[in-house]
Short mmCIF file of C-alpha atoms and ligand atoms in Angstrom, two decimals:
data_model
loop_
_atom_site.label_atom_id
_atom_site.label_comp_id
_atom_site.label_asym_id
_atom_site.label_seq_id
_atom_site.Cartn_x
_atom_site.Cartn_y
_atom_site.Cartn_z
CA UNK G 263 17.95 13.50 -11.08
CA UNK G 264 16.51 10.47 -9.37
CA UNK G 265 16.23 10.45 -5.63
CA UNK G 266 15.67 7.24 -3.70
CA UNK G 267 12.34 7.10 -1.85
CA UNK G 268 12.54 8.08 1.77
CA UNK G 269 10.31 6.52 4.37
CA UNK G 270 10.77 9.49 6.65
CA UNK G 271 8.90 11.80 4.33
CA UNK G 272 5.25 12.12 5.36
CA UNK G 273 4.07 12.46 1.78
CA UNK G 274 5.75 9.19 0.87
CA UNK G 275 4.10 7.31 3.70
CA UNK G 276 1.96 4.43 2.49
CA UNK G 277 -1.66 4.59 3.53
CA UNK G 278 -4.49 2.11 3.30
CA UNK G 279 -6.68 2.89 0.26
CA UNK G 280 -9.70 1.49 2.09
CA UNK G 281 -9.67 3.23 5.45
CA UNK G 282 -6.94 5.80 4.78
CA UNK G 283 -5.10 4.63 7.87
CA UNK G 284 -1.39 4.00 8.20
CA UNK G 285 -0.16 1.02 6.25
CA UNK G 286 2.78 -0.75 7.79
CA UNK G 287 2.88 -3.75 5.52
CA UNK G 288 0.81 -5.48 2.86
CA UNK G 289 0.50 -9.24 2.97
CA UNK G 290 -0.01 -10.64 -0.49
CA UNK G 291 -2.35 -13.63 -0.36
CA UNK G 292 -2.70 -14.03 -4.11
CA UNK G 293 -2.25 -12.35 -7.48
CA UNK G 294 -5.13 -9.98 -6.76
CA UNK G 295 -5.62 -10.23 -3.03
CA UNK G 296 -3.67 -8.50 -0.32
CA UNK G 297 -4.27 -7.68 3.32
CA UNK G 298 -3.13 -4.43 4.81
CA UNK G 299 -1.49 -4.49 8.20
CA UNK G 300 -2.32 -3.42 10.85
CA UNK G 301 -5.88 -2.40 9.88
CA UNK G 302 -6.63 -5.68 8.10
CA UNK G 303 -8.39 -4.26 5.03
CA UNK G 304 -8.31 -6.30 1.83
CA UNK G 305 -6.87 -4.57 -1.18
CA UNK G 306 -5.39 -5.29 -4.54
CA UNK G 307 -1.60 -5.49 -4.19
CA UNK G 308 -1.21 -4.04 -7.67
CA UNK G 309 -4.14 -1.79 -8.41
CA UNK G 310 -4.95 -1.51 -12.07
CA UNK G 311 -7.17 1.17 -13.51
CA UNK G 312 -8.41 -0.23 -16.76
ZN1 ZN Y 660 -7.46 -0.22 6.09
#
């Protein structure tokens, strides 16, 4: 069974991979550049582990 993701669940809360803080939104500036809001860390929007 497939359940839709819930934003109320604490375990499903997005966090910043850089500072581990709460991530409200991610602004995508380019194909490999994104800025996390509200902390402002720069991350990869689509992290790839190759
Ligand atoms: Zn951050």
